[in-house]
GROMACS .gro file of C-alpha atoms in nm:
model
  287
    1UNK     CA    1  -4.156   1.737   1.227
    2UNK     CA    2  -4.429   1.663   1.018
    3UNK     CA    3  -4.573   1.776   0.664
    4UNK     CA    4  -4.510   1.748   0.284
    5UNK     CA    5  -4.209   1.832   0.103
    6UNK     CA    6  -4.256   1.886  -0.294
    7UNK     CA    7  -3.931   1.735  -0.488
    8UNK     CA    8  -3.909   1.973  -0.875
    9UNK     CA    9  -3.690   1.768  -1.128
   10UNK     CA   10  -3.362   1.924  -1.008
   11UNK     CA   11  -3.407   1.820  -0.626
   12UNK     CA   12  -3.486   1.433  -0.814
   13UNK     CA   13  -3.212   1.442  -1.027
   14UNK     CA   14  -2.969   1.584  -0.738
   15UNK     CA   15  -3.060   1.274  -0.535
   16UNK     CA   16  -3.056   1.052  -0.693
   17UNK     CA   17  -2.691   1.174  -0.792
   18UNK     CA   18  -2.578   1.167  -0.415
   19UNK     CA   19  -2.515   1.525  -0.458
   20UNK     CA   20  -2.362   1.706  -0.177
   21UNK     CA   21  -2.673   2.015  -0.184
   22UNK     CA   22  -2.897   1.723  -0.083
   23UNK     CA   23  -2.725   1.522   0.215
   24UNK     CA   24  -2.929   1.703   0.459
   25UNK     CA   25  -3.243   1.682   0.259
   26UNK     CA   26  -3.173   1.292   0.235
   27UNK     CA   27  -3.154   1.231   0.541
   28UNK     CA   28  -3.495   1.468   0.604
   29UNK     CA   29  -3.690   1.212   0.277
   30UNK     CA   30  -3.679   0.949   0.492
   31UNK     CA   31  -3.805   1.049   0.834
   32UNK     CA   32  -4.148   0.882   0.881
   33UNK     CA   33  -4.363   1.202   0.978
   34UNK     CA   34  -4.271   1.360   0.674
   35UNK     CA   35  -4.476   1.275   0.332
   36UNK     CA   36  -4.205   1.279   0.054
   37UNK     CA   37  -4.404   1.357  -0.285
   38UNK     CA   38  -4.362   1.436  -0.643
   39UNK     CA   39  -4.480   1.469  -0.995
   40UNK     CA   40  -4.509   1.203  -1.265
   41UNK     CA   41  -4.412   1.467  -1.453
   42UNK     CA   42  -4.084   1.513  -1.280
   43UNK     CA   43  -3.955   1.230  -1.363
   44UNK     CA   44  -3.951   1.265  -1.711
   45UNK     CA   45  -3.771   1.618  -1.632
   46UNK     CA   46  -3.497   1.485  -1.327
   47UNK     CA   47  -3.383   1.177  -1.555
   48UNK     CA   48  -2.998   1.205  -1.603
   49UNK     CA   49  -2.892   0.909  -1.845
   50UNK     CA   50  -2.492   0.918  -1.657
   51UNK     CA   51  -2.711   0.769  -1.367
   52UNK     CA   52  -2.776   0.420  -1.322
   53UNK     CA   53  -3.144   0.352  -1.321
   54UNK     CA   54  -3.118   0.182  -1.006
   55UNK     CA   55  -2.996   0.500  -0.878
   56UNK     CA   56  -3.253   0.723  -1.020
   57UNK     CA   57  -3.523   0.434  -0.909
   58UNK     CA   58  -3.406   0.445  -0.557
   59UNK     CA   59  -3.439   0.807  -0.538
   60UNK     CA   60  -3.786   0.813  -0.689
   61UNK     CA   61  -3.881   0.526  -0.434
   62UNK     CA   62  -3.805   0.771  -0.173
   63UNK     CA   63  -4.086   0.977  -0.292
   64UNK     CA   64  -4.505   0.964  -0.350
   65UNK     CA   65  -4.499   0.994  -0.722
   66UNK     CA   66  -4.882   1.141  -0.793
   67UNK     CA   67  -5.007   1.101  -1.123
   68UNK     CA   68  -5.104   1.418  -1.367
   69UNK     CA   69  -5.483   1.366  -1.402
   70UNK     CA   70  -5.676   1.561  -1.588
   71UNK     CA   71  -5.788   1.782  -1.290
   72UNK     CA   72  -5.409   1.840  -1.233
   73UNK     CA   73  -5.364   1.936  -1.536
   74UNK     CA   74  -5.650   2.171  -1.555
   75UNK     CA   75  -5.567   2.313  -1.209
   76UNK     CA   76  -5.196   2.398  -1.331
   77UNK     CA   77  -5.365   2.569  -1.666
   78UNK     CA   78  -5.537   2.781  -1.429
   79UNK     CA   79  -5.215   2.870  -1.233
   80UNK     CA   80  -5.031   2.979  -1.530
   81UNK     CA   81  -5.346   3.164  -1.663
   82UNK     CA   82  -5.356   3.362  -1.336
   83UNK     CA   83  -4.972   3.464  -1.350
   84UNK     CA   84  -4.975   3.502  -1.741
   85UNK     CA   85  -4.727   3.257  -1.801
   86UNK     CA   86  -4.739   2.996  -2.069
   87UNK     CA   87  -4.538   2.752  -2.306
   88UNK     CA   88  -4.331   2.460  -2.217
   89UNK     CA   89  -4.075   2.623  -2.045
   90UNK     CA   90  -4.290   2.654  -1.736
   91UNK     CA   91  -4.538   2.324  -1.783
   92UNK     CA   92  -4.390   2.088  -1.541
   93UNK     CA   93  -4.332   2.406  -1.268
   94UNK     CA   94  -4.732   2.462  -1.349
   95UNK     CA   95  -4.815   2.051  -1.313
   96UNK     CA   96  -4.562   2.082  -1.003
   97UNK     CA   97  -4.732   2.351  -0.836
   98UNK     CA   98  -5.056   2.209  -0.888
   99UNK     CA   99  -4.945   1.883  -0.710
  100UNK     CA  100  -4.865   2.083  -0.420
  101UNK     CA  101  -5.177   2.274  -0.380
  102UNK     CA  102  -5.326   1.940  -0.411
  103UNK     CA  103  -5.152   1.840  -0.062
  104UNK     CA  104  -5.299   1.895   0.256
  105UNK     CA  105  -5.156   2.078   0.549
  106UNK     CA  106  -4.782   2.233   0.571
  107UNK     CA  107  -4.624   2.203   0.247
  108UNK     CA  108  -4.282   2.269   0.104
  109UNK     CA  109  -4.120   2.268  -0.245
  110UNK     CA  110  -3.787   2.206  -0.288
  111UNK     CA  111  -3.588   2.397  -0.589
  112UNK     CA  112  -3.321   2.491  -0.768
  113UNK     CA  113  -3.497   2.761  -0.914
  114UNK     CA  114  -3.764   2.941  -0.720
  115UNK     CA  115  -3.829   3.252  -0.939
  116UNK     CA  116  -4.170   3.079  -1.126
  117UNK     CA  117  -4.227   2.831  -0.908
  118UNK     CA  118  -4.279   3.105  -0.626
  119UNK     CA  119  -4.533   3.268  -0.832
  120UNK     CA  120  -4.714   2.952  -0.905
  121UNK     CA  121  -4.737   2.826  -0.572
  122UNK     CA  122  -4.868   3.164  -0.345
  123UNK     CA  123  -4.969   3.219  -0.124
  124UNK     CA  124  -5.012   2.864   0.095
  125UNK     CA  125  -4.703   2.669  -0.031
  126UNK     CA  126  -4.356   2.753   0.084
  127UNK     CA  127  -4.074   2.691  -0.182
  128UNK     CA  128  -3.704   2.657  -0.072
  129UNK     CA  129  -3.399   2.617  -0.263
  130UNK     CA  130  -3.184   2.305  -0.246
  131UNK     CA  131  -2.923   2.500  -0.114
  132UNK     CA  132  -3.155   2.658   0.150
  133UNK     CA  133  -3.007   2.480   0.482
  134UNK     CA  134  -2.687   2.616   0.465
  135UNK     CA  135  -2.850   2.936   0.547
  136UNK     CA  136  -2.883   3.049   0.864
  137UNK     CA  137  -3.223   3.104   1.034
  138UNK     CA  138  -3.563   2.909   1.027
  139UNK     CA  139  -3.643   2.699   0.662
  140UNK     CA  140  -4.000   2.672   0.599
  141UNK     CA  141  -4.267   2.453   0.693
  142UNK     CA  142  -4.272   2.160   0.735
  143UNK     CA  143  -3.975   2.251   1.030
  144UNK     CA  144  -3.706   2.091   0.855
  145UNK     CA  145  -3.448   2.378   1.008
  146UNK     CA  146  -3.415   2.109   1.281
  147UNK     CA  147  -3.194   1.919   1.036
  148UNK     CA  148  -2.959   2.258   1.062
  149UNK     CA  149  -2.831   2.089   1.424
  150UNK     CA  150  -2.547   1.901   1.356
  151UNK     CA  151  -2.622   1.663   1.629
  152UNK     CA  152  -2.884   1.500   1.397
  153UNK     CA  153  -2.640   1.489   1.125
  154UNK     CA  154  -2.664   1.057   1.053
  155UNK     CA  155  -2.476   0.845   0.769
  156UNK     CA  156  -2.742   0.685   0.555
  157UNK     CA  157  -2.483   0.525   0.301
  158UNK     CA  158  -2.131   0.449   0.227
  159UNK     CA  159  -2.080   0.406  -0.109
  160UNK     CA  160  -1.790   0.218  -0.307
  161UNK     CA  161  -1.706   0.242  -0.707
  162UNK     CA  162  -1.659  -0.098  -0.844
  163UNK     CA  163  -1.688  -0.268  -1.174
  164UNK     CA  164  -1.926  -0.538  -1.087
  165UNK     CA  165  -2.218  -0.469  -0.792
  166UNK     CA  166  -2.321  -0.801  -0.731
  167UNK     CA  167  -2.000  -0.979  -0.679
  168UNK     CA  168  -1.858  -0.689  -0.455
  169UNK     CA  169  -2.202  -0.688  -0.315
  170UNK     CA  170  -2.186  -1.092  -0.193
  171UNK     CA  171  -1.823  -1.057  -0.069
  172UNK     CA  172  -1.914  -0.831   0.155
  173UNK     CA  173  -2.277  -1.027   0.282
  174UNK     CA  174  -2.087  -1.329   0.355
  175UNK     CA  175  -1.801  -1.095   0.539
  176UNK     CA  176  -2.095  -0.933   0.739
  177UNK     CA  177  -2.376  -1.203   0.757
  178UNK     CA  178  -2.593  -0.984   0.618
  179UNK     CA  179  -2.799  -1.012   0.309
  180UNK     CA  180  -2.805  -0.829  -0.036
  181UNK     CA  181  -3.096  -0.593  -0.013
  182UNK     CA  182  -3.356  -0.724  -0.247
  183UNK     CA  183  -3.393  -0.480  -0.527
  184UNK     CA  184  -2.994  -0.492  -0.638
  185UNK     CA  185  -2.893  -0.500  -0.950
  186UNK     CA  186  -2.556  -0.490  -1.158
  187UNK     CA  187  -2.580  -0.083  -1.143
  188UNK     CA  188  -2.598  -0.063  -0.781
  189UNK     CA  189  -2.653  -0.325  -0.478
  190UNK     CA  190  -2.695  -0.270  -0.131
  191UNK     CA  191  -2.613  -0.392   0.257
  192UNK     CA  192  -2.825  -0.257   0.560
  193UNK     CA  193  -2.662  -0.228   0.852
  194UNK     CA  194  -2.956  -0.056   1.066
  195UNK     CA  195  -2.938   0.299   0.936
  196UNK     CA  196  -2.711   0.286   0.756
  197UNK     CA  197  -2.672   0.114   0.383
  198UNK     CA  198  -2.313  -0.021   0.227
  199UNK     CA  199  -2.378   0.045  -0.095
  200UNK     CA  200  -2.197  -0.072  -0.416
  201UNK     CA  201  -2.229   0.116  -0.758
  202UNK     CA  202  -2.085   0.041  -1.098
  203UNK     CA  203  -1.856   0.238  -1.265
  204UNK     CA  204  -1.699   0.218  -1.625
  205UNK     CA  205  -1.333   0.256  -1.650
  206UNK     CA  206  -1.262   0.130  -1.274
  207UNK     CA  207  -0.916   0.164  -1.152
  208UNK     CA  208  -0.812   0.033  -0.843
  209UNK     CA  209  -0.667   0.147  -0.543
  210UNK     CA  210  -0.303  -0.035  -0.466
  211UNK     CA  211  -0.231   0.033  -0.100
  212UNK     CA  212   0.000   0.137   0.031
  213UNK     CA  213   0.079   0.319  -0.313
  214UNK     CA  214   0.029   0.696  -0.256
  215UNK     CA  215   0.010   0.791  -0.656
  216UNK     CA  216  -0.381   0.494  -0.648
  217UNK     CA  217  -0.489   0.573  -0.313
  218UNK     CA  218  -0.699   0.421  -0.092
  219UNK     CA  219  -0.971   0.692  -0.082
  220UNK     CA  220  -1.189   0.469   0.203
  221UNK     CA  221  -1.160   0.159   0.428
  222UNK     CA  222  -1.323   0.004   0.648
  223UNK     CA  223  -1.258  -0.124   1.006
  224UNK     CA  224  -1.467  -0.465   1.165
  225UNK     CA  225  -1.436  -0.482   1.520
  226UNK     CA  226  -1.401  -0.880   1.601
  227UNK     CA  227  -1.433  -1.061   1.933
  228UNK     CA  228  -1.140  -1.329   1.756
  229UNK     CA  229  -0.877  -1.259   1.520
  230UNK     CA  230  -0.735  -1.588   1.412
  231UNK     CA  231  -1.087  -1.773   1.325
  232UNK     CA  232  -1.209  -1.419   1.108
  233UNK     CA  233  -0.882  -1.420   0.933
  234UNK     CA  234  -0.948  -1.770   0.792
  235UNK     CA  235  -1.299  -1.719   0.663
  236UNK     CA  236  -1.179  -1.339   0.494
  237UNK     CA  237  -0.897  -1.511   0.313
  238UNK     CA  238  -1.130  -1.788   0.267
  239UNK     CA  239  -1.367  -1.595   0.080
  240UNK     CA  240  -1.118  -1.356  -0.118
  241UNK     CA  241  -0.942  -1.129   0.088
  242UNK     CA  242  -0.585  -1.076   0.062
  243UNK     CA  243  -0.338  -0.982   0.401
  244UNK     CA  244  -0.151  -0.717   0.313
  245UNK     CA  245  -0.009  -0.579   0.688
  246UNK     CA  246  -0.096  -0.736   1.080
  247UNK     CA  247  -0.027  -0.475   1.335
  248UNK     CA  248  -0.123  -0.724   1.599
  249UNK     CA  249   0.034  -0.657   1.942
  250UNK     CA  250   0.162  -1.022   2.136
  251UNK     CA  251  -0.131  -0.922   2.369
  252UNK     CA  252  -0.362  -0.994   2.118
  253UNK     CA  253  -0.488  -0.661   1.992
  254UNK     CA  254  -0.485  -0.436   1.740
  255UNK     CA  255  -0.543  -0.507   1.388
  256UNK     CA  256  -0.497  -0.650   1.030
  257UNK     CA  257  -0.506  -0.452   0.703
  258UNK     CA  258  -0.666  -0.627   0.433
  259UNK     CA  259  -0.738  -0.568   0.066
  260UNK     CA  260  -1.121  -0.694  -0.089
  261UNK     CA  261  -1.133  -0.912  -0.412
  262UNK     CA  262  -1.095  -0.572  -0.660
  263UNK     CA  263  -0.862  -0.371  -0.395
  264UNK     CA  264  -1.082  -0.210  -0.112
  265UNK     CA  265  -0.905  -0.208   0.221
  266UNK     CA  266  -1.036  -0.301   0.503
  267UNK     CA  267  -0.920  -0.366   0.866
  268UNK     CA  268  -1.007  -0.665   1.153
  269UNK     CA  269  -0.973  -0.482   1.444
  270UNK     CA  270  -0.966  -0.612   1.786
  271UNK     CA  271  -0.991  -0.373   2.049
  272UNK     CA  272  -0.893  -0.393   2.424
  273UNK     CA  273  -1.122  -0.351   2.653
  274UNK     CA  274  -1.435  -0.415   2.378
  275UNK     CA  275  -1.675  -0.701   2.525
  276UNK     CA  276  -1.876  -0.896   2.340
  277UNK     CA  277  -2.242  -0.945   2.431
  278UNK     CA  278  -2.506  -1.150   2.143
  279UNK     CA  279  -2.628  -0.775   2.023
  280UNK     CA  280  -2.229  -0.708   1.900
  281UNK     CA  281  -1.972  -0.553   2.087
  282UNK     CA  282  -1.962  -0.265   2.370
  283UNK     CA  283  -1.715  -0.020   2.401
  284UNK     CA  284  -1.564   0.074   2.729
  285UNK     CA  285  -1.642   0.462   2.817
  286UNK     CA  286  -1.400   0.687   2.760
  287UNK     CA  287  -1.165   0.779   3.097
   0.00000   0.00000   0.00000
């Protein structure tokens, strides 16, 4: 798959919200053969003050942000002109749409509205609502209908509420051994884990969970395999965790069901038949 895919403001605002319309197209921003662009212009438009600027800056990092020069600008004049349009209400579509005609190759705007942006953009550029994958059938150029196969469905973050990022954040680094992605800040902090980030965002008004209390649920854990229960236990408490349940067997396995510094669960788990090798643990296949 290869080509350029457009982002309007409501695609950038809908990201960098984590909304639901765009957890295919997420995953899609940040293959490698695809070019990821948008307008400077956009920005201005997609910014949602309820999100945290780290948020919104992560989102926009995902993308090519290309400036509105003057030859932009005159170039989206001209594409208004043509389709007798004019006024603010369809400047940024107009600066948009000139961005993409600027691209080379297969190109693709995303939307939430298509009606002017169509018009603005024929007849080379393709433009596709957000909502557009859960449609059957082909997508547009660039191919991104591929991402319609479930089997290439991936997690690309897990992310937890809490009142203060950084703290959460370093529990959980000196749990894993892994560092705080450089970048975090008090409105959101991150963990990479290969594909996969372990994200922490701030919330106001944080209430939480008291497991096994049904009426403040637990709404997430999370389960560490181990290679040794006894030595893990002492360096989780060590650092903050609290034991609330141990459903270890006599043979040694099973697990332990702990709660983080602000309430998370999480389990140490301690599989049989899991072996241990130095690139983590291997699961035996499935009888």
């Amino acid at each position: 798959m290869s080509g350029t895919l457009v982002l309007d403001g409501e695609a950038l605002s809908k990201l960098s919200r984590r909304h639901r319309d765009m957890t295919v197209w997420l995953d899609v921003a940040r293959r490698p053969d695809l070019l990821v662009v948008t307008s400077a212009a956009t920005l201005v438009e997609a910014r949602d003050p309820k999100v945290p600027q780290a948020a919104f800056d992560q989102a926009v990092s995902l993308a090519k942000v290309r400036p509105v020069t003057e030859e932009i600008a005159r170039a989206a004049s001209r594409l208004l002109a043509e389709e007798g349009l004019h006024g603010h209400k369809y400047a940024v579509d107009a600066m948009l749409a000139a961005t993409a005609h600027a691209e080379h190759g297969d190109v693709t705007v995303l939307t939430g509205d298509t009606d002017a942006l169509r018009r603005l953009c024929r007849p080379r550029i393709a433009v596709e609502l957000i909502q557009g994958l859960s449609r059957p059938g082909p997508v547009s150029k660039p191919d991104v209908s591929l991402c319609q196969d479930r089997g290439m469905l991936r997690l690309t973050d897990f992310i937890i509420d809490c009142p203060d990022t950084m703290k959460l954040a370093a529990f959980y680094s000196e749990v894993t051994g892994r560092p705080v992605k450089e970048g975090s800040s008090e409105d959101w902090a991150g963990i990479q884990f290969g594909e996969i980030e372990l994200a922490f965002i701030r919330v106001d008004d944080y209430r939480a969970p008291q497991w096994p209390d049904s009426e403040h649920p637990k709404q997430f854990h999370l389960d560490f395999e181990v290679d040794e229960i006894e030595s893990e236990q002492r360096r989780v408490l060590d650092l903050g965790a609290t034991l609330r349940q141990d459903f270890i067997g006599p043979d040694g396995y099973g697990w332990q069901v702990y709660t983080d510094p602000i309430g998370h669960p999480f389990c140490l788990c301690r599989n049989k038949g899991v072996i241990w090798t130095d690139q983590g643990p291997v699961w035996p296949e499935r009888a």
